Coordinates of C-alpha atoms and ligand atoms in Angstrom, one line a residue:
M20 CA 96.6 72.4 91.0
V21 CA 97.7 74.0 88.0
K22 CA 97.4 71.9 85.0
I23 CA 100.2 72.1 82.7
C24 CA 99.7 70.0 79.4
C25 CA 102.8 70.4 76.4
I26 CA 102.3 68.8 73.1
G27 CA 105.3 67.7 71.6
A28 CA 107.7 65.0 73.8
G29 CA 110.3 66.1 71.7
Y30 CA 114.0 67.4 73.0
V31 CA 112.3 70.5 74.1
G32 CA 108.6 69.4 75.6
G33 CA 110.1 66.6 77.2
P34 CA 113.1 68.3 79.3
T35 CA 111.4 71.4 79.6
M36 CA 108.4 69.6 81.2
A37 CA 110.6 67.7 83.0
V38 CA 112.3 70.7 85.1
I39 CA 109.3 72.3 85.8
A40 CA 107.7 69.2 87.6
W41 CA 111.0 69.2 89.3
K42 CA 111.0 72.9 90.2
C43 CA 106.8 72.7 90.5
P44 CA 105.9 69.9 92.8
S45 CA 102.1 71.6 93.4
V46 CA 102.0 71.5 89.9
E47 CA 100.8 68.9 87.1
V48 CA 103.0 68.3 84.0
V49 CA 101.5 66.0 81.4
V50 CA 103.4 65.4 78.1
V51 CA 101.5 64.2 75.1
D52 CA 102.4 63.1 71.3
I53 CA 100.8 61.6 68.5
S54 CA 104.2 59.4 67.9
V55 CA 103.1 56.1 70.9
S56 CA 106.8 54.8 70.8
R57 CA 108.4 57.9 71.6
I58 CA 106.1 58.7 74.6
A59 CA 105.7 54.7 75.9
A60 CA 110.3 55.6 75.6
W61 CA 109.1 58.6 78.2
N62 CA 107.8 55.7 80.6
S63 CA 110.9 53.7 80.1
D64 CA 114.1 53.6 81.4
Q65 CA 115.2 54.1 78.0
L66 CA 114.6 57.9 77.4
P67 CA 113.8 58.8 73.3
I68 CA 116.3 61.3 73.7
Y69 CA 120.1 61.7 75.4
E70 CA 120.8 64.6 77.4
P71 CA 123.3 64.9 80.6
G72 CA 121.5 65.3 83.8
L73 CA 117.8 64.3 82.3
D74 CA 117.5 60.5 83.6
E75 CA 117.7 61.8 87.3
V76 CA 115.2 64.8 86.6
V77 CA 112.2 62.5 85.0
K78 CA 113.2 59.7 87.4
Q79 CA 112.6 61.7 90.5
C80 CA 109.1 63.2 89.2
R81 CA 107.4 60.8 86.9
G82 CA 104.0 59.0 88.0
K83 CA 104.5 61.7 90.4
N84 CA 103.5 65.2 89.3
L85 CA 105.0 64.0 85.6
F86 CA 103.2 62.1 83.3
F87 CA 104.0 60.9 79.5
S88 CA 100.8 60.3 77.5
A89 CA 99.2 59.6 74.0
D90 CA 96.2 60.3 75.2
I91 CA 96.3 63.5 73.9
E92 CA 92.9 65.0 73.9
K93 CA 91.8 64.2 77.3
H94 CA 95.2 65.9 78.8
V95 CA 94.2 69.2 76.4
S96 CA 91.1 69.1 77.5
E97 CA 91.8 68.8 81.3
A98 CA 95.0 71.6 81.0
D99 CA 94.7 75.2 82.3
I100 CA 98.4 75.9 80.2
I101 CA 98.9 74.3 76.9
F102 CA 102.4 74.4 75.8
V103 CA 102.5 73.8 72.1
S104 CA 106.1 72.5 71.5
V105 CA 105.9 70.5 68.2
N106 CA 108.7 70.5 65.8
T107 CA 108.4 73.5 62.7
P108 CA 111.1 72.4 60.3
T109 CA 111.5 74.2 56.8
K110 CA 109.0 73.6 54.6
T111 CA 110.2 70.8 51.6
Q112 CA 107.4 71.9 49.2
G113 CA 105.0 74.5 48.0
L114 CA 105.3 77.8 48.7
G115 CA 108.1 78.6 50.3
A116 CA 110.0 75.4 50.6
G117 CA 113.3 75.6 51.5
K118 CA 112.9 78.6 53.8
A119 CA 109.7 79.1 55.3
A120 CA 108.5 77.3 58.4
D121 CA 106.6 74.3 57.5
L122 CA 103.3 75.5 60.6
T123 CA 101.9 72.0 59.5
Y124 CA 102.5 70.4 63.2
W125 CA 101.4 73.6 64.8
E126 CA 97.7 74.0 63.0
S127 CA 97.2 70.3 63.8
A128 CA 97.9 71.3 67.3
A129 CA 95.7 74.6 67.3
R130 CA 93.1 73.1 65.4
M131 CA 92.6 69.8 68.1
I132 CA 93.0 72.8 71.0
A133 CA 89.9 74.2 69.9
D134 CA 87.7 71.1 69.0
V135 CA 88.4 69.6 72.8
S136 CA 88.7 72.4 74.8
K137 CA 85.6 72.8 77.5
S138 CA 87.3 75.9 79.8
S139 CA 89.4 78.8 79.2
K140 CA 92.8 78.3 78.2
I141 CA 96.5 79.9 78.3
V142 CA 98.6 78.6 75.3
V143 CA 101.8 79.3 75.1
E144 CA 104.0 78.6 71.8
K145 CA 107.6 76.6 73.1
S146 CA 108.2 75.8 69.6
T147 CA 110.0 78.7 67.1
V148 CA 108.2 79.9 65.2
P149 CA 107.7 82.8 62.4
V150 CA 106.4 86.4 63.8
K151 CA 102.8 86.8 63.9
T152 CA 102.3 83.1 64.2
A153 CA 100.3 83.7 67.6
E154 CA 97.9 85.8 65.4
A155 CA 97.4 82.9 62.9
I156 CA 97.0 80.6 65.8
E157 CA 94.5 83.0 67.9
K158 CA 92.3 82.9 64.6
I159 CA 92.3 79.1 64.6
L160 CA 91.0 78.9 68.3
T161 CA 88.4 82.0 68.1
H162 CA 87.3 80.6 64.9
N163 CA 86.5 77.6 66.5
S164 CA 86.0 78.6 70.0
R165 CA 82.1 77.6 70.7
G166 CA 82.5 81.2 73.1
I167 CA 85.7 79.5 74.9
K168 CA 88.2 82.3 75.7
Y169 CA 92.0 81.7 75.1
Q170 CA 95.2 83.7 75.8
I171 CA 98.2 83.6 73.4
L172 CA 101.7 83.8 75.1
S173 CA 104.8 83.4 73.4
N174 CA 107.2 81.5 75.6
P175 CA 110.6 80.8 73.3
E176 CA 113.2 78.1 74.4
F177 CA 116.6 78.8 74.5
L178 CA 118.3 75.6 76.3
A179 CA 121.1 73.9 73.7
E180 CA 121.1 70.4 73.7
G181 CA 123.9 68.7 75.3
T182 CA 123.4 71.4 78.2
A183 CA 119.2 71.5 78.3
I184 CA 119.1 70.7 81.8
Q185 CA 122.0 73.1 83.5
D186 CA 120.0 75.6 81.3
L187 CA 116.8 75.3 81.9
F188 CA 117.6 74.5 85.6
N189 CA 119.3 78.3 85.3
P190 CA 118.4 80.4 82.1
E191 CA 119.9 83.5 81.5
R192 CA 116.6 85.0 80.9
V193 CA 113.2 83.8 80.2
L194 CA 111.1 85.6 77.7
I195 CA 107.5 85.7 77.8
G196 CA 105.6 87.7 75.1
G197 CA 101.7 88.5 75.5
R198 CA 98.7 90.7 74.4
E199 CA 99.2 94.0 76.1
T200 CA 95.4 94.0 77.2
P201 CA 94.4 92.9 80.6
D202 CA 93.6 89.7 80.0
G203 CA 96.8 89.0 78.2
Q204 CA 99.0 90.8 81.3
K205 CA 96.9 88.3 83.4
A206 CA 98.0 85.6 81.6
I207 CA 101.4 86.9 81.5
Q208 CA 101.3 86.6 85.2
A209 CA 100.4 83.1 85.3
L210 CA 102.9 82.0 83.3
K211 CA 105.7 84.1 85.1
D212 CA 103.9 82.7 88.4
V213 CA 105.2 79.3 87.2
Y214 CA 109.3 80.1 86.2
A215 CA 109.2 82.3 89.3
Q216 CA 109.2 78.9 91.2
W217 CA 113.0 79.5 90.9
V218 CA 114.1 81.3 88.5
P219 CA 115.0 85.1 89.6
E220 CA 112.4 87.7 88.9
D221 CA 114.7 90.0 87.3
R222 CA 115.5 87.4 84.8
I223 CA 112.0 86.8 83.6
I224 CA 110.8 89.4 81.0
S225 CA 107.7 89.8 79.4
T226 CA 107.0 91.7 76.1
N227 CA 104.6 92.4 73.0
L228 CA 103.9 88.9 71.7
W229 CA 105.8 89.9 67.9
S230 CA 109.1 90.8 69.7
A231 CA 109.2 87.5 71.5
E232 CA 108.9 85.7 68.3
L233 CA 111.4 87.5 66.6
S234 CA 113.6 87.6 69.6
K235 CA 114.3 84.1 69.4
L236 CA 115.0 84.1 65.6
A237 CA 117.6 87.3 66.6
A238 CA 119.2 85.0 69.1
N239 CA 119.5 82.4 66.7
A240 CA 120.6 84.3 64.3
F241 CA 123.7 86.3 66.0
L242 CA 124.8 83.2 67.7
A243 CA 125.0 81.1 64.2
Q244 CA 126.8 84.5 63.1
R245 CA 129.5 84.4 65.3
I246 CA 130.3 81.5 64.4
S247 CA 130.6 82.0 60.6
S248 CA 132.2 85.0 61.7
V249 CA 134.9 82.8 63.0
N250 CA 134.4 80.6 60.8
A251 CA 135.6 83.3 57.8
M252 CA 138.3 84.5 60.1
S253 CA 139.9 80.6 59.9
A254 CA 140.3 80.3 56.6
L255 CA 142.1 83.7 56.2
C256 CA 144.3 82.1 59.1
E257 CA 145.1 78.9 56.8
A258 CA 146.1 81.5 54.3
T259 CA 148.4 83.9 56.4
G260 CA 150.2 81.9 59.4
A261 CA 147.4 83.2 61.8
D262 CA 146.2 80.8 64.4
V263 CA 142.1 81.2 64.7
S264 CA 142.3 80.0 68.6
Q265 CA 145.1 82.7 69.3
V266 CA 143.1 85.6 67.6
S267 CA 139.3 84.2 69.3
H268 CA 141.1 84.7 72.2
A269 CA 142.3 87.8 71.6
V270 CA 138.7 89.2 69.8
G271 CA 136.9 87.7 73.0
M272 CA 138.8 89.4 75.6
D273 CA 136.9 92.8 74.4
T274 CA 134.2 92.9 77.0
R275 CA 132.1 94.3 74.0
I276 CA 132.3 91.2 71.5
G277 CA 132.8 88.1 75.0
P278 CA 135.2 85.0 74.8
K279 CA 131.7 82.3 74.4
F280 CA 130.8 80.9 71.2
L281 CA 134.3 81.6 69.4
N282 CA 135.7 77.9 68.3
A283 CA 136.3 77.7 64.7
S284 CA 134.8 74.5 63.5
V285 CA 133.6 72.3 60.4
G286 CA 130.3 74.2 60.7
F287 CA 127.4 74.8 62.9
G288 CA 124.6 72.0 63.1
G289 CA 121.4 71.2 64.6
S290 CA 118.0 71.3 64.2
C291 CA 117.8 75.1 64.8
F292 CA 120.3 77.9 63.4
Q293 CA 119.8 76.6 60.2
K294 CA 116.1 76.3 60.2
D295 CA 115.8 79.7 61.8
I296 CA 118.1 81.7 59.6
L297 CA 116.1 80.6 56.7
N298 CA 113.1 81.1 58.3
L299 CA 114.1 84.8 59.0
V300 CA 115.4 85.0 55.6
Y301 CA 111.9 84.2 54.5
I302 CA 109.8 86.6 56.5
C303 CA 112.8 89.5 55.4
E304 CA 111.8 88.4 51.6
C305 CA 108.4 88.7 52.3
N306 CA 108.3 92.0 54.1
G307 CA 109.9 93.3 51.4
L308 CA 113.8 93.2 52.4
P309 CA 116.0 91.8 49.9
Q310 CA 119.1 93.5 51.6
V311 CA 118.5 92.0 54.7
A312 CA 117.4 88.6 53.6
N313 CA 120.6 88.7 51.4
Y314 CA 122.8 89.3 55.0
W315 CA 121.6 86.3 57.2
K316 CA 121.6 84.4 53.8
Q317 CA 125.1 84.7 54.2
V318 CA 125.6 83.2 57.4
I319 CA 124.6 79.5 55.8
K320 CA 126.8 80.3 52.8
I321 CA 130.0 80.3 55.1
N322 CA 128.8 77.6 57.0
D323 CA 128.3 75.4 53.7
Y324 CA 131.4 77.1 52.6
Q325 CA 133.1 76.0 55.5
K326 CA 132.1 72.1 54.8
N327 CA 132.8 72.6 51.2
R328 CA 136.1 73.4 52.6
F329 CA 136.4 70.9 55.1
V330 CA 136.1 68.3 52.6
N331 CA 138.2 69.8 49.8
R332 CA 141.4 69.8 52.5
L333 CA 141.1 66.5 53.0
V334 CA 140.8 65.1 49.2
S335 CA 143.6 67.6 48.1
S336 CA 145.6 66.4 51.0
M337 CA 145.4 63.1 50.3
F338 CA 147.1 63.4 46.4
N339 CA 143.4 64.5 44.9
T340 CA 141.7 61.3 46.0
V341 CA 140.1 59.3 48.5
S342 CA 138.7 56.4 46.0
G343 CA 138.4 53.3 48.0
K344 CA 140.9 54.6 50.8
K345 CA 139.1 54.0 54.1
I346 CA 138.5 57.3 55.9
A347 CA 137.8 57.0 59.9
I348 CA 135.3 59.6 61.2
L349 CA 135.2 60.1 64.9
G350 CA 132.1 61.7 65.7
F351 CA 128.4 62.4 63.7
A352 CA 126.2 64.2 66.1
F353 CA 125.9 67.9 65.4
K354 CA 128.0 68.8 69.0
K355 CA 129.2 66.5 72.1
D356 CA 126.7 65.0 74.8
T357 CA 123.9 64.7 72.4
G358 CA 122.6 62.0 70.0
D359 CA 120.8 64.3 67.9
T360 CA 122.3 64.3 64.0
R361 CA 119.7 67.1 62.8
E362 CA 122.0 69.0 59.9
T363 CA 125.0 67.6 61.3
P364 CA 127.9 69.1 59.5
A365 CA 128.9 65.2 59.2
I366 CA 126.2 64.8 57.2
D367 CA 127.5 67.2 54.9
V368 CA 131.2 65.8 54.7
C369 CA 130.4 62.2 54.6
K370 CA 128.7 62.8 51.5
G371 CA 131.6 65.0 50.0
L372 CA 133.8 62.3 51.3
L373 CA 131.2 59.9 49.9
G374 CA 130.9 61.5 46.4
D375 CA 134.8 60.8 46.1
K376 CA 134.3 57.3 46.9
A377 CA 135.7 56.9 50.1
C378 CA 134.9 54.4 52.7
L379 CA 134.1 55.9 55.5
S380 CA 134.2 53.9 59.2
I381 CA 131.8 55.8 61.6
Y382 CA 132.2 56.1 65.3
D383 CA 129.7 58.1 67.5
P384 CA 129.5 56.7 71.3
Q385 CA 125.9 58.1 70.8
V386 CA 124.3 57.6 67.3
T387 CA 123.1 54.8 66.2
E388 CA 123.9 52.9 62.9
D389 CA 120.3 52.7 61.8
Q390 CA 120.6 56.8 62.2
I391 CA 123.7 57.2 60.5
Q392 CA 122.1 54.9 57.5
R393 CA 119.5 57.4 57.3
D394 CA 120.7 60.5 57.9
L395 CA 123.4 59.3 54.8
S396 CA 120.8 58.5 52.5
M397 CA 118.0 61.1 53.1
N398 CA 118.3 63.7 49.9
K399 CA 117.7 67.3 51.8
F400 CA 116.0 70.0 50.4
N401 CA 117.3 71.9 47.3
W402 CA 118.4 75.5 48.3
D403 CA 121.3 77.4 46.9
H404 CA 123.5 75.6 48.7
P405 CA 126.2 74.3 46.8
I406 CA 127.2 71.1 49.1
H407 CA 123.0 69.8 49.1
L408 CA 122.8 69.9 45.5
Q409 CA 125.3 67.2 45.2
P410 CA 123.3 64.4 44.3
I411 CA 123.8 60.8 46.4
S412 CA 123.6 57.7 44.9
P413 CA 122.0 55.6 47.1
S414 CA 124.4 52.8 46.8
S415 CA 127.0 55.1 48.2
V416 CA 125.3 54.0 51.7
K417 CA 127.0 50.8 51.1
Q418 CA 130.6 52.4 51.1
V419 CA 129.7 53.1 55.2
S420 CA 130.2 51.1 57.6
V421 CA 129.5 51.9 61.3
V422 CA 131.3 50.3 64.2
W423 CA 131.4 51.0 68.5
D424 CA 135.1 52.2 68.9
A425 CA 137.3 54.9 67.8
Y426 CA 139.9 52.3 67.4
E427 CA 138.5 49.7 65.4
A428 CA 136.8 53.1 63.2
T429 CA 140.9 54.3 62.6
K430 CA 142.2 50.5 62.1
D431 CA 144.3 51.0 58.4
A432 CA 142.5 53.8 57.8
H433 CA 144.3 56.2 55.4
G434 CA 142.4 58.9 57.6
V435 CA 141.1 60.3 60.3
C436 CA 138.1 63.0 60.9
I437 CA 136.8 64.1 63.9
L438 CA 133.6 66.1 63.2
T439 CA 132.2 66.0 67.0
E440 CA 134.1 67.3 69.7
W441 CA 133.4 64.2 72.3
D442 CA 136.0 64.5 75.3
E443 CA 136.6 60.6 74.9
F444 CA 138.7 62.0 71.7
K445 CA 140.6 63.8 73.4
T446 CA 142.3 61.4 74.9
L447 CA 142.6 58.5 72.8
D448 CA 145.7 57.0 72.3
Y449 CA 147.0 58.2 69.1
Q450 CA 150.7 56.2 69.3
R451 CA 148.1 53.7 69.1
I452 CA 145.6 55.3 66.5
F453 CA 149.0 55.7 64.1
D454 CA 150.6 52.4 64.7
N455 CA 147.5 50.6 63.0
M456 CA 146.6 52.8 60.5
Q457 CA 147.9 53.3 56.6
K458 CA 151.3 55.8 56.0
P459 CA 151.2 58.4 54.8
A460 CA 148.4 58.9 58.1
F461 CA 146.5 61.9 58.2
V462 CA 144.2 64.0 61.1
F463 CA 141.8 66.7 59.9
D464 CA 140.6 68.4 63.3
G465 CA 137.5 69.7 62.3
R466 CA 137.0 70.8 65.8
N467 CA 140.1 71.7 66.8
I468 CA 140.6 69.7 69.9
V469 CA 143.9 67.6 69.6
N470 CA 146.9 68.2 70.5
V471 CA 148.8 69.3 67.2
D472 CA 152.1 69.2 68.2
K473 CA 152.0 66.1 70.0
L474 CA 150.4 64.4 67.1
R475 CA 153.1 65.7 64.3
E476 CA 155.6 64.2 67.1
I477 CA 154.2 60.9 66.6
G478 CA 154.1 61.1 62.4
F479 CA 150.8 62.2 61.9
I480 CA 150.3 65.1 59.0
V481 CA 147.5 66.9 60.9
Y482 CA 145.0 69.6 59.6
S483 CA 143.4 71.6 62.3
M484 CA 140.6 74.4 60.8
G485 CA 142.2 77.8 61.0
K486 CA 145.6 76.7 62.7
P487 CA 149.2 77.3 60.9
L488 CA 149.1 74.8 57.8
D489 CA 151.2 71.6 57.9
P490 CA 154.2 71.8 55.7
W491 CA 152.6 69.0 54.1
L492 CA 149.5 70.5 53.3
K493 CA 151.5 73.6 52.0
D494 CA 152.4 71.8 49.3
M495 CA 149.2 70.9 48.3
P496 CA 147.1 73.3 45.6
A497 CA 145.1 75.7 47.3
V498 CA 141.5 75.0 48.7
A499 CA 138.9 77.3 47.7
Ligands
NAD510 P1 111.2 67.0 67.8 O1 111.1 66.9 66.9 O2 112.3 66.6 69.1 O3 109.8 67.2 68.8 C1 108.4 67.3 68.4 C2 107.4 66.4 69.0 O4 105.9 66.9 68.5 C3 107.6 65.4 67.8 O5 108.0 63.9 69.1 C4 106.2 65.3 67.4 O6 105.7 63.7 67.3 C5 105.5 65.8 67.9 N1 104.2 66.5 67.7 C6 104.1 67.1 66.3 N2 102.6 67.6 66.0 C7 102.3 66.8 67.1 C8 100.8 67.6 67.3 N3 100.4 67.3 66.4 N4 100.3 66.6 68.3 C9 101.4 66.3 69.3 N5 102.4 65.4 69.2 C10 102.7 66.2 67.8 O7 111.5 68.7 68.5 P2 112.1 69.7 69.5 O8 113.7 69.6 68.6 O9 111.6 69.6 70.8 O10 111.9 71.3 68.7 C11 110.5 71.3 69.2 C12 110.2 73.1 69.0 O11 111.4 74.2 69.7 C13 111.0 73.2 67.4 O12 109.8 74.8 67.1 C14 112.6 73.9 67.3 O13 112.6 75.3 67.0 C15 112.1 74.4 69.1 N6 112.8 74.8 69.7 C16 114.3 73.6 70.1 C17 115.1 73.6 70.4 C18 116.6 72.2 70.4 O14 116.9 72.8 70.7 N7 116.0 71.2 70.0 C19 115.6 74.3 71.5 C20 115.0 75.5 70.9 C21 113.8 75.7 70.7
UDX511 C1 121.3 76.7 69.8 C2 121.1 77.7 70.6 O1 122.3 77.5 71.0 C3 120.1 77.6 72.0 O2 120.3 79.0 72.4 C4 118.9 77.4 70.5 O3 117.5 77.4 71.8 C5 118.7 75.9 70.1 O4 119.9 76.6 69.0 P1 122.0 74.0 69.9 O5 121.7 74.3 68.1 O6 121.3 73.1 70.8 O7 121.4 75.7 70.6 O8 123.7 74.2 70.8 P2 124.6 75.3 70.4 O9 125.5 74.6 71.2 O10 124.1 76.6 69.7 O11 125.8 74.9 69.0 C6 124.9 75.0 67.8 C7 126.2 74.5 66.7 O12 127.2 75.7 66.8 C8 126.6 72.8 67.1 O13 127.1 72.7 66.1 C9 128.1 73.5 67.5 O14 129.4 72.5 67.5 C10 128.3 74.5 66.8 N1 129.2 75.6 67.4 C11 129.0 75.8 68.3 C12 130.2 76.1 66.8 O15 131.3 75.6 65.7 N2 131.6 77.0 67.7 C13 130.6 77.5 68.6 O16 132.0 78.6 69.1 C14 129.9 77.2 69.0

């Protein structure tokens, strides 16, 4: 029986290993983590992450060929294939702070593998890492190897949160990078054999190590760039009377461009896009390519501009002040069908509104009050993002209440901000919401999910990203 151990029981390690266990009954999969509470949650009825379909897969396999354990060293030493799926966040201090990936967790995992291994291993980079990380990992492993052989593979993960199980069951591609030596090719084949249990062979592609590492950063940069492109268009649409949904539809019908990932929004969030682009920017700078670095930096700048623009539009529409006004925030997660708030645009928008002394009433079906309070009181790293440079005093969070119902959040509010595209926000009783709000009642739709005409008929003043402006908003000062 092939034994797989995955270091890191997070958003990637947990679901990915659960699907491998489900699809490969003859493989034993153990997921380990330094966080004992996270492991306990994986072993309970309340999994540590919310992901549609995940509960069922875990419940089917747990205790059979899928295990979650805090006994890291035992399972690492017994495994044939070790996936490393630890976090690789942006460095907050020291060399490369605000851009470079922090490989502390990766390095300590690699040192531990070298310390406890007694037999040859295939070590798989599942985390997103800078190009050439495999070389550094190889050095750590082999310098401490005591004669044990390691093959490093890069097998980046392309799942998106909210659709992780679907993406893992039916991946568009599985990418495996390895050394071009006979041993490297043998290791690639061993990992291919695992995926081939359910992924058609023509979707499993192999490359050299550096191409696999860079492809992951490139894919995320391209995806984020599409969103910044359509968001840049949304600003122009508002200035000209064009409708960004119509523009996206027309543009996306060109098969060379394609229709997906062209929804204008208040900005992209999530733990990957910004982090991975910053990482790419840093790598370009380190390789003497400042023009390339600046090109990608612009994707993040437009994303920050979009979040700023949204806040400015809201404040200027409401007579240039939201001081003391109740603003309902519908949605805090960075996208629907997840409780993840890492880099969610809601943090920046809420901080912007708090900076203008608004009182926020926040509702998200999957995000806890604790998480929201923590997110709003935490300081982010200071890169050249204008929005991140606004200091927020710790007392601001007292202006925040978190409620468990959209109607409660909107009661007596002056304005409603939709920041996550949860399906339930599409079918709310907006007449009821209008009746219980202060007048004039505003809706600022950062996800373009409401029926603008219907809401205007009810009496709302509606702002929807990139849509022709409400006559009310046209009369307000221009927003830059
Ligand atoms: P996460 O923070 O949810 O999980 C990482 C886990 O690793 C944590 O539970 C942490 O306790 C554990 N860990 C850290 N150091 C450890 C160590 N030395 N030993 C054992 N456990 C350790 O992160 P994530 O979202 O799962 O992302 C993991 C990696 O995958 C990142 O590099 C990320 O960029 C990449 N990725 C994430 C996504 C996504 O959608 N979240 C998608 C593709 C790729
Ligand atoms: C992303 C990549 O899609 C995935 O392949 C990679 O493995 C991890 O990073 P994720 O961040 O989980 O996945 O979600 P994604 O669906 O890509 O959305 C990212 C952000 O972009 C969200 O805030 C989302 O709301 C936003 N978005 C997405 C838009 O604003 N408009 C779009 O058209 C699509």
